[in-house]
């Protein structure tokens, strides 16, 4: 099994990271604050949010981030449609 990520999934991860960053900022949270609430390191969150770094992460981390942002994990993934419309 290849560890290389397909281009389509890379785009999805970048978009998800941008959505997470946008929601975090809208809630007035720093990366440090969100990372602490999500029980991950700030550097891990920074890599997830960075559009020039593609960082795959576990479903557990997705749920932790969603809970910390007070949003359903499924909505966090699907918010990209609204995010695109807002740009």
C-alpha positions as semicolon CSV with decimal commas, in nm:
position;residue;x (nm);y (nm);z (nm)
1;X;0,000;0,000;0,000
2;X;0,144;0,335;-0,105
3;X;0,191;0,611;0,149
4;X;0,164;0,874;-0,124
5;X;-0,157;1,067;-0,119
6;X;-0,364;1,109;-0,432
7;X;-0,396;1,462;-0,568
8;X;-0,771;1,465;-0,501
9;X;-0,723;1,376;-0,135
10;X;-0,445;1,633;-0,100
11;X;-0,686;1,903;-0,214
12;X;-0,949;1,779;0,030
13;X;-0,705;1,787;0,321
14;X;-0,588;2,137;0,229
15;X;-0,948;2,256;0,207
16;X;-1,037;2,093;0,539
17;X;-0,737;2,260;0,700
18;X;-0,848;2,598;0,567
19;X;-1,199;2,540;0,701
20;X;-1,060;2,448;1,043
21;X;-0,842;2,761;1,045
22;X;-1,137;2,981;0,942
23;X;-1,369;2,839;1,208
24;X;-1,097;2,869;1,471
25;X;-1,047;3,236;1,387
26;X;-1,422;3,302;1,377
27;X;-1,445;3,162;1,730
28;X;-1,158;3,383;1,843
29;X;-0,927;3,095;1,930
30;X;-0,552;3,087;1,885
31;X;-0,387;2,774;1,747
32;X;-0,255;2,706;2,095
33;X;-0,604;2,729;2,248
34;X;-0,767;2,504;1,988
35;X;-0,483;2,253;2,004
36;X;-0,517;2,233;2,381
37;X;-0,896;2,184;2,359
38;X;-0,848;1,918;2,088
39;X;-0,573;1,743;2,285
40;X;-0,314;1,774;2,007
41;X;0,007;1,975;1,979
42;X;0,006;2,324;1,837
43;X;0,257;2,215;1,573
44;X;0,023;1,934;1,461
45;X;-0,266;2,180;1,430
46;X;-0,042;2,426;1,248
47;X;0,052;2,157;0,995
48;X;-0,316;2,064;0,948
49;X;-0,413;2,427;0,884
50;X;-0,119;2,517;0,659
51;X;-0,222;2,521;0,291
52;X;0,134;2,449;0,174
53;X;0,168;2,139;0,396
54;X;-0,047;1,834;0,340
55;X;-0,081;1,660;0,674
56;X;-0,308;1,358;0,695
57;X;-0,461;1,307;1,037
58;X;-0,669;1,046;1,214
59;X;-1,044;1,036;1,251
60;X;-0,988;1,068;1,625
61;X;-0,810;1,401;1,571
62;X;-1,092;1,511;1,340
63;X;-1,347;1,437;1,614
64;X;-1,132;1,613;1,875
65;X;-1,104;1,925;1,659
66;X;-1,476;1,919;1,578
67;X;-1,565;1,887;1,946
68;X;-1,326;2,169;2,036
69;X;-1,490;2,389;1,770
70;X;-1,835;2,280;1,891
71;X;-1,936;2,144;1,551
72;X;-2,038;1,801;1,424
73;X;-1,743;1,626;1,257
74;X;-1,954;1,553;0,947
75;X;-2,051;1,918;0,923
76;X;-1,686;2,015;0,956
77;X;-1,608;1,806;0,649
78;X;-1,910;1,927;0,453
79;X;-1,873;2,295;0,537
80;X;-1,638;2,326;0,241
81;X;-1,940;2,384;0,017
82;X;-2,040;2,686;0,221
83;X;-1,679;2,796;0,246
84;X;-1,648;2,797;-0,133
85;X;-1,965;3,003;-0,167
86;X;-1,835;3,260;0,080
87;X;-1,510;3,317;-0,109
